[in-house]
Short mmCIF file of C-alpha atoms (C1' of nucleotides) and ligand atoms in Angstrom, two decimals:
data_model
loop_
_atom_site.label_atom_id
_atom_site.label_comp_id
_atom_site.label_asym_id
_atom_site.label_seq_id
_atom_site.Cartn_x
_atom_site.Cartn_y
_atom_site.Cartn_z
CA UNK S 218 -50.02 36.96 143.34
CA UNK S 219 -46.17 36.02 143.82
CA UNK S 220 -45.04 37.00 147.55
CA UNK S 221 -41.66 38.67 147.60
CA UNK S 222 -40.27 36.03 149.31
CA UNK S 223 -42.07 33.31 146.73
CA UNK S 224 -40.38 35.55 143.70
CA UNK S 225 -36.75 34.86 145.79
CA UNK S 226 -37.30 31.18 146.20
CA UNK S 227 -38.09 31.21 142.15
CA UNK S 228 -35.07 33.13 141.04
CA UNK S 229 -32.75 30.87 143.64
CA UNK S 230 -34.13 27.80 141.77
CA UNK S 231 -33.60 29.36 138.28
CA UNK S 232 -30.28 30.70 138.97
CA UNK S 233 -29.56 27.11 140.20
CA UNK S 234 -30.82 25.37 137.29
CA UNK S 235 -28.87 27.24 135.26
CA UNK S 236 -25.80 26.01 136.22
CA UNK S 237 -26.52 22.51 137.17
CA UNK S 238 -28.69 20.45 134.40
CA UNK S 239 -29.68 18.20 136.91
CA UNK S 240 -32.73 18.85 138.89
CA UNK S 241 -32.36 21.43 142.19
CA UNK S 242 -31.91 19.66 145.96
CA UNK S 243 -34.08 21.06 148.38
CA UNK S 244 -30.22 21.85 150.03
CA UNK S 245 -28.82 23.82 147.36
CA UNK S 246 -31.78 26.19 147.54
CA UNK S 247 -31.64 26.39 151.44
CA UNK S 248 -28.14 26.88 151.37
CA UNK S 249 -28.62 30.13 148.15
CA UNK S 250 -31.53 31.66 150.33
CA UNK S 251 -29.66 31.07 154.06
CA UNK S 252 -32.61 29.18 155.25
CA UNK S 253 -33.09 26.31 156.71
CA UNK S 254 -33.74 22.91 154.68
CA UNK S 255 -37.39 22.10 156.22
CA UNK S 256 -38.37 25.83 155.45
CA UNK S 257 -37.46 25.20 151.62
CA UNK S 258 -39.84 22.02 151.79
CA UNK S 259 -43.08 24.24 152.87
CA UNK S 260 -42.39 26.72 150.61
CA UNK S 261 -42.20 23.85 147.74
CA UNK S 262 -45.36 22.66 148.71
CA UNK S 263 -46.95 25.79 148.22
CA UNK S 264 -44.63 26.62 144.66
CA UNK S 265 -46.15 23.80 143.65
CA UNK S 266 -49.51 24.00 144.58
CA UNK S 267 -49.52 27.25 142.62
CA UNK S 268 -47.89 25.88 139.65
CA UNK S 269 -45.15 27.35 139.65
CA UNK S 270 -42.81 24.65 140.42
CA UNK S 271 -42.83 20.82 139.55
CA UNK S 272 -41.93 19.01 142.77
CA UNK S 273 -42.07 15.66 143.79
CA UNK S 274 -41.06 14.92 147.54
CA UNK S 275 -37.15 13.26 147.56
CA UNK S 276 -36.99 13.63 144.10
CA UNK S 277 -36.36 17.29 143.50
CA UNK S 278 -37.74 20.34 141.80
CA UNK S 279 -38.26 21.92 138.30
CA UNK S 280 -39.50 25.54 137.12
CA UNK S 281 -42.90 25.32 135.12
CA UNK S 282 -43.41 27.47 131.92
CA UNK S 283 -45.24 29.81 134.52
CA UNK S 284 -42.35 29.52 136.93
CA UNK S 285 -39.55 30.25 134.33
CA UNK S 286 -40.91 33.37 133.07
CA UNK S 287 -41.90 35.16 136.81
CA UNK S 288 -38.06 34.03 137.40
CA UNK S 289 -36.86 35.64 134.15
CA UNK S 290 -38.86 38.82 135.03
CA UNK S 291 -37.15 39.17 138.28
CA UNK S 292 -33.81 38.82 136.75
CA UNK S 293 -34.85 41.06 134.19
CA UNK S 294 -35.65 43.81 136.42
CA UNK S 295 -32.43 43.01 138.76
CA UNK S 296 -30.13 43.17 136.26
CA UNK S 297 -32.02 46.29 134.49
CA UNK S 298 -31.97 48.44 137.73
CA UNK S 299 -27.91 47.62 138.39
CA UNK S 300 -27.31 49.19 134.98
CA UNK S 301 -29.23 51.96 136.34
CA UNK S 302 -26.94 52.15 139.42
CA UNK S 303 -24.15 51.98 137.68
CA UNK S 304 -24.46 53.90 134.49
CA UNK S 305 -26.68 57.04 135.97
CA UNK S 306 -25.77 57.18 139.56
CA UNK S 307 -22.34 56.41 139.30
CA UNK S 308 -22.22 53.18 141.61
CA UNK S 309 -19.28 51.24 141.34
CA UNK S 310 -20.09 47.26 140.13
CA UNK S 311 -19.03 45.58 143.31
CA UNK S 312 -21.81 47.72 145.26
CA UNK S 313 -25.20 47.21 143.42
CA UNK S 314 -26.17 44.29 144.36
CA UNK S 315 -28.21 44.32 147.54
CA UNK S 316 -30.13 47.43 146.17
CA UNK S 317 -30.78 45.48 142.90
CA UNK S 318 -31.91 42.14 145.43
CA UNK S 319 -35.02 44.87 146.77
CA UNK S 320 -35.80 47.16 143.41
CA UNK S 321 -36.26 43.59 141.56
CA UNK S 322 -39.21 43.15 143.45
CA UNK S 323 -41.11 46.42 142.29
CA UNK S 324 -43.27 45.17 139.71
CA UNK S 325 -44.89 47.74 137.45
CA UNK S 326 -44.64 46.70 133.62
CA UNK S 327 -44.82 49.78 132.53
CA UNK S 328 -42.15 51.06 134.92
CA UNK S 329 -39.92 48.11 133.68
CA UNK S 330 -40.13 49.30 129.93
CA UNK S 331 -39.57 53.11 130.50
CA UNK S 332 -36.74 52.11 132.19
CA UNK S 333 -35.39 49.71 129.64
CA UNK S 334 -35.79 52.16 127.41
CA UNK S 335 -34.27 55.42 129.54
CA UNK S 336 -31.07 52.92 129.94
CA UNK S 337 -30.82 52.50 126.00
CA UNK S 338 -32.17 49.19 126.17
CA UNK S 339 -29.14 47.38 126.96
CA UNK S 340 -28.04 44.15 126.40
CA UNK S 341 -25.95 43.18 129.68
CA UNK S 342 -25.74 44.06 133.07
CA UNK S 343 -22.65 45.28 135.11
CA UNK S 344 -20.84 42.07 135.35
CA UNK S 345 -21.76 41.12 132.01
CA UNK S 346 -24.51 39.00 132.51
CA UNK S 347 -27.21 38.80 129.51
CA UNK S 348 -30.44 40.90 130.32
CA UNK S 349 -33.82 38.84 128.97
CA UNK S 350 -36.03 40.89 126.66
CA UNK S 351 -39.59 41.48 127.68
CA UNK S 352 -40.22 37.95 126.40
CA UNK S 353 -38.03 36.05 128.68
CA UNK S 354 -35.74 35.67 125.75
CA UNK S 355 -31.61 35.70 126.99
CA UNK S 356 -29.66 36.79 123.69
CA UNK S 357 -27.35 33.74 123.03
CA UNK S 358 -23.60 34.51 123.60
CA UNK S 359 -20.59 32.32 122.95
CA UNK S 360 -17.82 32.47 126.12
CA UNK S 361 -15.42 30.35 127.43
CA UNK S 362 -13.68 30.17 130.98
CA UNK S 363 -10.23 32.07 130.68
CA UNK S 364 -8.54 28.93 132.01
CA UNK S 365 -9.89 27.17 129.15
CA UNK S 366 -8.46 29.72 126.45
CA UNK S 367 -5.21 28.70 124.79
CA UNK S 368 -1.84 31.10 124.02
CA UNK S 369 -2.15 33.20 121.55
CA UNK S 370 -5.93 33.91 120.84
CA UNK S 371 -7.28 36.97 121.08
CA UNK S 372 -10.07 37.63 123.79
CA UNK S 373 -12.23 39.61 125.54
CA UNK S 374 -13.29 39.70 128.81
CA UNK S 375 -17.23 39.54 128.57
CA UNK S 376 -18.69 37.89 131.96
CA UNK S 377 -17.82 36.39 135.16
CA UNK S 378 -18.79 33.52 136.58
CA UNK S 379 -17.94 34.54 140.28
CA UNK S 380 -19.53 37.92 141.67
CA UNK S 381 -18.71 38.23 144.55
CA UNK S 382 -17.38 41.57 146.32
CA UNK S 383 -14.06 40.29 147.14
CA UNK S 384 -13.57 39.03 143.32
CA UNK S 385 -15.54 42.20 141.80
CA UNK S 386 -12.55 44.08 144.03
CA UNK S 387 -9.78 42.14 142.99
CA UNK S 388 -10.46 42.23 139.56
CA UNK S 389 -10.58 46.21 139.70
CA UNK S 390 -7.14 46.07 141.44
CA UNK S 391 -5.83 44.50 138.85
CA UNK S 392 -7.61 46.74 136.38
CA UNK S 393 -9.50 43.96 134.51
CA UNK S 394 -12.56 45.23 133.32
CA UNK S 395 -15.54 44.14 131.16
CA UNK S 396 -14.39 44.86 127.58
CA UNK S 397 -10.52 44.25 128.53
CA UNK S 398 -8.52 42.79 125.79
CA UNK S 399 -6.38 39.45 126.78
CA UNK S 400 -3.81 37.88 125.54
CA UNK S 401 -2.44 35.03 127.14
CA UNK S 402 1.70 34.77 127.53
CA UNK S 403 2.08 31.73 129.42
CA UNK S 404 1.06 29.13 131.64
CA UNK S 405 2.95 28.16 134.45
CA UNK S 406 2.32 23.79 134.70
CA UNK S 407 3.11 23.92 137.59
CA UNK S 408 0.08 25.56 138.96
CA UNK S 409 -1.85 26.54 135.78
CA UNK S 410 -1.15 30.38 136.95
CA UNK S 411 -1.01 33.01 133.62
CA UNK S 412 0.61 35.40 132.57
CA UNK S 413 -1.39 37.85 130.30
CA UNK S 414 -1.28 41.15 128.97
CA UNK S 415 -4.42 43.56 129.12
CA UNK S 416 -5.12 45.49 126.20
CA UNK S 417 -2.27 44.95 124.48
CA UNK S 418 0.29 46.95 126.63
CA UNK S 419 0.01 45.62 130.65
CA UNK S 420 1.11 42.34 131.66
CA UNK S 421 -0.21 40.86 135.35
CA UNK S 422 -0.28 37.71 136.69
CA UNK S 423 -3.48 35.68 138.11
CA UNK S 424 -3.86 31.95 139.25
CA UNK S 425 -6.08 29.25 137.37
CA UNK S 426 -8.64 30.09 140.54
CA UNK S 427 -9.15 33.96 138.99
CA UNK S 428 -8.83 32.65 135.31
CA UNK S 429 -11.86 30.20 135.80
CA UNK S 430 -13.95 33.10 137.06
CA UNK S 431 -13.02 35.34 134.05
CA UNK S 432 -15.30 34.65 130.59
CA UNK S 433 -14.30 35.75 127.95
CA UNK S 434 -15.12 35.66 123.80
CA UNK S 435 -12.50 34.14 121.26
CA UNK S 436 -12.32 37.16 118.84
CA UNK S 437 -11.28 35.76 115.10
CA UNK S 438 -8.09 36.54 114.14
CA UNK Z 88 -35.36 47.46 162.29
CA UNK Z 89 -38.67 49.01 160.70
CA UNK Z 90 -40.49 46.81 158.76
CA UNK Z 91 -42.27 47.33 155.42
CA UNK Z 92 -45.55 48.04 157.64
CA UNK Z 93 -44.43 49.79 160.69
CA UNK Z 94 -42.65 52.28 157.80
CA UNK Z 95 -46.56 52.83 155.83
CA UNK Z 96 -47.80 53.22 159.47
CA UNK Z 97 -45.27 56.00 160.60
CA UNK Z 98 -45.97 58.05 157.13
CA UNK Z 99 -49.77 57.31 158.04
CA UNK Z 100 -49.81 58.73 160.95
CA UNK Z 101 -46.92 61.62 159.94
CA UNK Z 102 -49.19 62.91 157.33
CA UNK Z 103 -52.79 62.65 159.86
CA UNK Z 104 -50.17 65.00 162.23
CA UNK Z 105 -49.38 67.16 159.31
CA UNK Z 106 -53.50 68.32 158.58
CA UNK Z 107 -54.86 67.97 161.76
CA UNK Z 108 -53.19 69.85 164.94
CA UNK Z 109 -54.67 67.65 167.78
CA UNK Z 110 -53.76 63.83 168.57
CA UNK Z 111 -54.55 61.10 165.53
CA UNK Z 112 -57.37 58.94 166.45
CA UNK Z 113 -57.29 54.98 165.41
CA UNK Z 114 -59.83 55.36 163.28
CA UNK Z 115 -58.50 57.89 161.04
CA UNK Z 116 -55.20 55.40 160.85
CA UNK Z 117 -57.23 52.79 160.20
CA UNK Z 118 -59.14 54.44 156.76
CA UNK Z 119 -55.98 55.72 155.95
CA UNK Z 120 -54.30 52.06 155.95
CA UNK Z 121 -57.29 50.43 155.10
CA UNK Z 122 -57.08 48.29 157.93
CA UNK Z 123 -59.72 47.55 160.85
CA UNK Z 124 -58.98 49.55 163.95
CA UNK Z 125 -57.95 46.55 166.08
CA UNK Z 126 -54.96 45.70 163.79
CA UNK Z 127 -54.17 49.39 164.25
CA UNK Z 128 -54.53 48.70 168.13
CA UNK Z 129 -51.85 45.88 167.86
CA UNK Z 130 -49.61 48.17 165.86
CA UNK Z 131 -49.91 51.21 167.87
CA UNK Z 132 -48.79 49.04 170.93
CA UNK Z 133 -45.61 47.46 168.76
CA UNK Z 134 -44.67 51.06 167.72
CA UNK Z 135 -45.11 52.75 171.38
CA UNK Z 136 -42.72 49.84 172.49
CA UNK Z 137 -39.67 50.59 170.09
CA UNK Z 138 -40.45 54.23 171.10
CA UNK Z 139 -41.66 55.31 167.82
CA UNK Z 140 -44.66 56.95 169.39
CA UNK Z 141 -45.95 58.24 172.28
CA UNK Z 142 -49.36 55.89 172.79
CA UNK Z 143 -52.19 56.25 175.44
CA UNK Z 144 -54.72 53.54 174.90
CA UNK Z 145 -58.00 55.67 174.56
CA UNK Z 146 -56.52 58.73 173.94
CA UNK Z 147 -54.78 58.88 170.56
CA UNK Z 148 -51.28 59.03 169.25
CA UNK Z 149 -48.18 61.17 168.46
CA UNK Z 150 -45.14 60.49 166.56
CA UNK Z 151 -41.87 60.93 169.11
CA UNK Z 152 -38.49 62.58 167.28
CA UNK Z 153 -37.32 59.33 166.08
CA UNK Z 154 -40.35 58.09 164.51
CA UNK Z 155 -41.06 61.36 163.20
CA UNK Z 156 -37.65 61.31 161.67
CA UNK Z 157 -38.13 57.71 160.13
CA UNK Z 158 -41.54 59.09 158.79
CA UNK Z 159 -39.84 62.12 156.83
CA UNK Z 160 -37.45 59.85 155.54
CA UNK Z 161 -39.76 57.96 154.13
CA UNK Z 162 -41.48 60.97 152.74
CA UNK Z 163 -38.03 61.77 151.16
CA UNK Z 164 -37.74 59.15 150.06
CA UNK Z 165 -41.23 58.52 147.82
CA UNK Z 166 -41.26 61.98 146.75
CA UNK Z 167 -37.80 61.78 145.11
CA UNK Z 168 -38.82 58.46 143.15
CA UNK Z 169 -41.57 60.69 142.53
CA UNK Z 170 -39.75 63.23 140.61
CA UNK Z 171 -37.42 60.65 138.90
CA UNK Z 172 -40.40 58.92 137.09
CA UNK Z 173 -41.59 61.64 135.62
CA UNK Z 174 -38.43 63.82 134.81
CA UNK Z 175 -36.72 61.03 133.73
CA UNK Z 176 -39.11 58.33 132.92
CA UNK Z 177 -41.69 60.65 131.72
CA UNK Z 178 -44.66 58.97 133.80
CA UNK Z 179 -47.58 61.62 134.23
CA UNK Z 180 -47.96 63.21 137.64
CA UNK Z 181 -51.32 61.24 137.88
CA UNK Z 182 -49.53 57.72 137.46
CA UNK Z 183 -46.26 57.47 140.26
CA UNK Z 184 -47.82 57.13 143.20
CA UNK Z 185 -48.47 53.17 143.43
CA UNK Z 186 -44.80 53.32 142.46
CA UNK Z 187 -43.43 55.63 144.74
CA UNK Z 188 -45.45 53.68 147.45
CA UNK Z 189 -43.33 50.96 147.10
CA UNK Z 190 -39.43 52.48 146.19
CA UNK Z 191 -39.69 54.31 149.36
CA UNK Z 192 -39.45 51.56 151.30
CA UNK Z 193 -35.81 50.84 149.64
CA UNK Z 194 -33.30 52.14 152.24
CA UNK Z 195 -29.83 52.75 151.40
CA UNK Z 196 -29.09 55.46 152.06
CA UNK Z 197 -26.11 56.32 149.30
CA UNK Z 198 -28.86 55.42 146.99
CA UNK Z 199 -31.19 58.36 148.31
CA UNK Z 200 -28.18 60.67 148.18
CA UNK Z 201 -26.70 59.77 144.45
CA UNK Z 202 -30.70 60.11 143.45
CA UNK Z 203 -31.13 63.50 145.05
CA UNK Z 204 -28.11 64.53 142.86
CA UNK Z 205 -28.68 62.21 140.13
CA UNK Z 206 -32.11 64.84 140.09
CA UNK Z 207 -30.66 67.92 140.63
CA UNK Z 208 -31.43 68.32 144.09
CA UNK Z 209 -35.27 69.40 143.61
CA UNK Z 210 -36.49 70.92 146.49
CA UNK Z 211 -40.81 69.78 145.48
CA UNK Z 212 -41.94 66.58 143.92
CA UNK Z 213 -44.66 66.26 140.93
CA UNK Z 214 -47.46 67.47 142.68
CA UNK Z 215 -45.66 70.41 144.65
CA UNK Z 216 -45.64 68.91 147.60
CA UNK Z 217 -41.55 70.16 149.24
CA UNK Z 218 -38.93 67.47 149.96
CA UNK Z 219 -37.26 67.04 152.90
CA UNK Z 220 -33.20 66.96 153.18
CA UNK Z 221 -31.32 64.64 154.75
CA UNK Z 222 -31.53 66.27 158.01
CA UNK Z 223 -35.61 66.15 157.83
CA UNK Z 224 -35.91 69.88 157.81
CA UNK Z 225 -39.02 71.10 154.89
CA UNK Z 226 -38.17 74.32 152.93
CA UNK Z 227 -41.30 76.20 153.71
CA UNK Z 228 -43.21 78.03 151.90
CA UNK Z 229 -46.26 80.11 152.04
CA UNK Z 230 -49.64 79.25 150.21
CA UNK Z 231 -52.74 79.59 150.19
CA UNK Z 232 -56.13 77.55 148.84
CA UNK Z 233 -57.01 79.22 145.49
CA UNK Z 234 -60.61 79.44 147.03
CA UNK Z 235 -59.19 82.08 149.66
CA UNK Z 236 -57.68 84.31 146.90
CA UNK Z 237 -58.61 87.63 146.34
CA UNK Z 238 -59.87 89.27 142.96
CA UNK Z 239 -56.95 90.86 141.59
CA UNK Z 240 -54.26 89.32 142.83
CA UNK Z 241 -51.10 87.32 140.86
CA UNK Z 242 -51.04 83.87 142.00
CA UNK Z 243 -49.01 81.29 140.48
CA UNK Z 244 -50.00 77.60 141.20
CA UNK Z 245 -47.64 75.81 143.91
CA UNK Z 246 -49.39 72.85 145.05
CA UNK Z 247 -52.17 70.73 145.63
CA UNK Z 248 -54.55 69.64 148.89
CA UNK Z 249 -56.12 66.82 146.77
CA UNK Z 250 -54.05 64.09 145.19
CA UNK Z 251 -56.59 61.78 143.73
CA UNK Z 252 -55.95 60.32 140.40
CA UNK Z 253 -59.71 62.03 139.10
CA UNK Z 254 -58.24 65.24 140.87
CA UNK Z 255 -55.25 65.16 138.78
CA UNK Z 256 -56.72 64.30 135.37
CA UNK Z 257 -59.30 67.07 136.10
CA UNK Z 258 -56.61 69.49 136.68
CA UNK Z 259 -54.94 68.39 133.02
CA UNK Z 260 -57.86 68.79 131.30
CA UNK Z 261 -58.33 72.29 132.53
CA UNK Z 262 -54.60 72.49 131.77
CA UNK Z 263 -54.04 73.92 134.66
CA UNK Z 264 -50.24 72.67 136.44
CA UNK Z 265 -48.00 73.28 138.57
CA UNK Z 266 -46.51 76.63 137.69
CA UNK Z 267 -49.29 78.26 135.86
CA UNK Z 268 -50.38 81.77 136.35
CA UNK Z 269 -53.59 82.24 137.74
CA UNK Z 270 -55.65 85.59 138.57
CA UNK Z 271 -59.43 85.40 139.19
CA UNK Z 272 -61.67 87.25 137.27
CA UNK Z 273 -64.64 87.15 139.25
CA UNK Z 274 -66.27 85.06 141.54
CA UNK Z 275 -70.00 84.03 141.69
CA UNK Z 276 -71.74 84.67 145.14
CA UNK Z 277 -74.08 82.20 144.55
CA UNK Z 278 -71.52 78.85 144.39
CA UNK Z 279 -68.40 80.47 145.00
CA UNK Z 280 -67.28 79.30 141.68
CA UNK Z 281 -64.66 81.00 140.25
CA UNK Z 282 -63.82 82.58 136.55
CA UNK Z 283 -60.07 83.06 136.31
CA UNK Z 284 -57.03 83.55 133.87
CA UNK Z 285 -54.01 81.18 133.33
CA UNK Z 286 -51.19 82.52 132.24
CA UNK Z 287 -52.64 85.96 131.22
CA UNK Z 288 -54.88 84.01 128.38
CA UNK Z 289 -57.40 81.26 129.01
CA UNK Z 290 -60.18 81.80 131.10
CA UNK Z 291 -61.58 78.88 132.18
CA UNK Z 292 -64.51 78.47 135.14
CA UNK Z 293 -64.24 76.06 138.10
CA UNK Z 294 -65.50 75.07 141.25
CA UNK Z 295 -65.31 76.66 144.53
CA UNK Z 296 -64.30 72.54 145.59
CA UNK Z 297 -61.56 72.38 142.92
CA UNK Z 298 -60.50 75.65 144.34
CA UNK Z 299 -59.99 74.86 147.73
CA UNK Z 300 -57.63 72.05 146.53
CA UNK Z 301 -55.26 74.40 144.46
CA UNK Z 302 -52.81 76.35 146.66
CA UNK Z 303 -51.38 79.06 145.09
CA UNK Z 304 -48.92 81.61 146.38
CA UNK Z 305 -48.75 85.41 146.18
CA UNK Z 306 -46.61 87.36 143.92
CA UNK Z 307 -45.62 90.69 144.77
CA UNK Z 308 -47.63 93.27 142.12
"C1'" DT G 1365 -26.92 -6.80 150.28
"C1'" DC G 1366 -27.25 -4.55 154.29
"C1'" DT G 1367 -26.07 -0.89 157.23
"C1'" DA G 1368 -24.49 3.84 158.10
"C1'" DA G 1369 -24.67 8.44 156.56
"C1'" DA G 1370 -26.81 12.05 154.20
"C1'" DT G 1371 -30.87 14.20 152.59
"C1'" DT G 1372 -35.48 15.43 152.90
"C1'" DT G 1373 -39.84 15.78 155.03
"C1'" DT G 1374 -42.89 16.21 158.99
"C1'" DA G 1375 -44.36 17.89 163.47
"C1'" DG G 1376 -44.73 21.36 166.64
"C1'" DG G 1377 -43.62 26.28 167.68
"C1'" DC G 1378 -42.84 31.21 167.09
"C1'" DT G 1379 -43.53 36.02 165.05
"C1'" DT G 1380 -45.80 39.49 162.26
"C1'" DA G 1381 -49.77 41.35 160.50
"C1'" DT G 1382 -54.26 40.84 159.66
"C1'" DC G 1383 -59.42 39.86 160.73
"C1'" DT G 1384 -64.13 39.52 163.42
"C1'" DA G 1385 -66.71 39.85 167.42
"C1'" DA G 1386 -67.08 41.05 172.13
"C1'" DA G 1387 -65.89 44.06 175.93
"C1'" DT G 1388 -64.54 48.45 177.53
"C1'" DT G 1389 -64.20 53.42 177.67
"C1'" DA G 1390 -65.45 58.00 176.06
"C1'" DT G 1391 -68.66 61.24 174.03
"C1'" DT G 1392 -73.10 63.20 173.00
"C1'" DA G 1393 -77.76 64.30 173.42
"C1'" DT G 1394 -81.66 64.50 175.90
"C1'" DA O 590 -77.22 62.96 184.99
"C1'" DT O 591 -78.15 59.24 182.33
"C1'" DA O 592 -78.73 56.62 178.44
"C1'" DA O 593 -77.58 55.83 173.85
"C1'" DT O 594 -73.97 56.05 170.53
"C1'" DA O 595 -69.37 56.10 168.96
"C1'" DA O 596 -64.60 54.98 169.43
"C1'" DT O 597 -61.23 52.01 171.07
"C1'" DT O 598 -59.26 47.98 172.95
"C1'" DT O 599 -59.14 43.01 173.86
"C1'" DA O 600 -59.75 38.15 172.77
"C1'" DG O 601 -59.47 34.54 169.80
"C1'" DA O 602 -58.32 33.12 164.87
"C1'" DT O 603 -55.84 32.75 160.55
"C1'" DA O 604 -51.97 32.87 157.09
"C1'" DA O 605 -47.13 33.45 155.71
"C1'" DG O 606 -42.42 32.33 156.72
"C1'" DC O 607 -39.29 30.88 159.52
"C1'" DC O 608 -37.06 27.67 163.18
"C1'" DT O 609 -35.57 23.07 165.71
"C1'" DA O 610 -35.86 18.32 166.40
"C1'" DA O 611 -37.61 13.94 165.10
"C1'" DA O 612 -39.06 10.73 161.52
"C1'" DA O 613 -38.78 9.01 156.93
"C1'" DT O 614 -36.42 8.14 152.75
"C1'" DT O 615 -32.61 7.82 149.70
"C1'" DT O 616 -27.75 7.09 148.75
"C1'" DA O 617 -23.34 5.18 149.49
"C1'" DG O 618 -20.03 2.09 151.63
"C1'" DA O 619 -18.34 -2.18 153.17
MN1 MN M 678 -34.58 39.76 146.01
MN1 MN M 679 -25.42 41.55 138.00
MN1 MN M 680 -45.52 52.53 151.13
MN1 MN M 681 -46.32 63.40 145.48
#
DNA sequence: TCTAAATTTTAGGCTTATCTAAATTATTAT
DNA sequence: ATAATAATTTAGATAAGCCTAAAATTTAGA
């Protein structure tokens, strides 16, 4: 059995390993869970006397086959249930979070796959992040960093890479939404601010800060 | 702050209160929990002192307004989940209740309001047992055990006293639900087992124990 | 290379929730 | 009324997760 708190420590160190290749510090995972470092070490200990983590002490840690896939589950089921949220009870993006941090816990395959299947099995979650299939499998997807996009391509927003409520908010203030169409005018040098227009008709301004956040696809043209 | 256990503790001893009219004994906590009666010692104690019940060591224990209000909440809370995996995830009555046991300890409470409308507002779960509103208040309603029925008289089938998973499946075997019509035909002295219609058309024979588990209520004739 | 700083682990404690076994109190039956 | 039985509480342990402070190790700087 995986504790609740054991399946949190799992999903901190895949969500961390997904951005940095590297192998995870015992800091960065104290610092994503708001504990304390020598906390994270016990808890290693007893990851990896279950197999579910490879650690050796100073030297960092690493998911196991085993480790991977309860991770992916959890994600699964986070990511399933804020669709849920959002799509049937009308939650707005920037609030599902904390109720998708407890109902990712529940663990009931079957209730998993009704689910899946009563939210038309869908592909990403609210913010656009990639839902794994009942195999652990992510479905590949090419995106780039706004800020990395050049003039005159033509994108679409498809992810973020920041989520939290203050840029969830700001983004709906500026009406930018999952599935928004960008172009992008012009680039200030000075401080690598654009100017783009939103499906075609509104033009806003953002700063390179907001424009790294934003991912989007590079439709062909 | 209620934890996780204190919450299954409240309901426990909510749901002793609701069957039984005098004071809850430790013991009956304890089978209900499955715990030993000295953890339920050390819990009564922690649960007197946030003023969740009234506790006199020796001589059993009584919700006070608050707890009994977290307890209904809770109750609320599982029997909505209740009706959402099976009228929208199309579990059988006989399969939610593991689940339910663990989504009602999920408290936000926008999420218990957009469900409750997200269901239609039912006012019983599943297994006909009512739903509280937000304010804690029970519609109530008038049954009585199938066993205490009179020859003659139109019943229709409300709710159960049992809700055992072999209970259940019995009851779907017999197809006999929630709903169904139900006069008796005749009743044997010998057993007290009962011949009776559903829905004006199947007869079907069944124990005077199944019986007293059925509650039916009274149509005018 | 050698020392200072940063990181990580260890040691010792605390809290919650559980258990078993012993002690206490209440109930029941003669 | 008393003794046996049943119910309840207390005492002493254990396990999971967390903390702080000290010790150990690694990394980085001069
Ligand atoms: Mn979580
Ligand atoms: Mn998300
Ligand atoms: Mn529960
Ligand atoms: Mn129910």
């Amino acid at each position: 059995m995986v504790s609740y708190t054991e399946e949190n420590y799992l999903k901190a160190i895949f969500k961390l390993s997904e951005k940095n290749k590297e192998e995870i510090s015992t800091n960065a995972i104290a610092e994503s869970l708001a504990v304390k470092a020598g906390s994270v070490t016990d808890m290693l200990k007893k990851l990896a006397e279950k197999g579910l983590i490879h650690y050796t002490p100073y030297s960092g840690v690493e998911l196991t086959g085993q480790g991977r896939q309860t991770a992916v589950k959890i994600v699964r089921k986070h990511r399933l249930w804020e669709v849920f949220l959002v799509e049937k009870l009308g939650f707005r993006w920037d609030q599902v979070h904390p109720m998708a941090e407890e109902l990712e816990h529940i663990d009931f395959d079957e209730l998993i796959e009704r689910l899946d299947v009563f939210l038309g099995n869908p592909k990403f979650d609210p913010h656009g992040d990639p839902i794994p299939d009942e195999k652990g499998e992510f479905q590949p997807s090419e995106s780039i960093r706004l800020s990395e996009a050049d003039t005159g391509q033509r994108l679409q927003m498809i992810g973020l890479e920041n989520h939290t409520t203050a840029f969830l908010q700001y983004l709906d203030k500026k009406e930018l939404a999952l599935g928004s169409r960008i172009a992008i005018v012009e680039v200030a040098p000075f401080d690598k601010s654009l100017t783009i227009t939103i499906d075609g008709d509104r033009q806003v301004h953002i700063s390179h800060e907001v424009a790294k956040n934003i991912l989007v696809a590079v439709k062909e043209s």
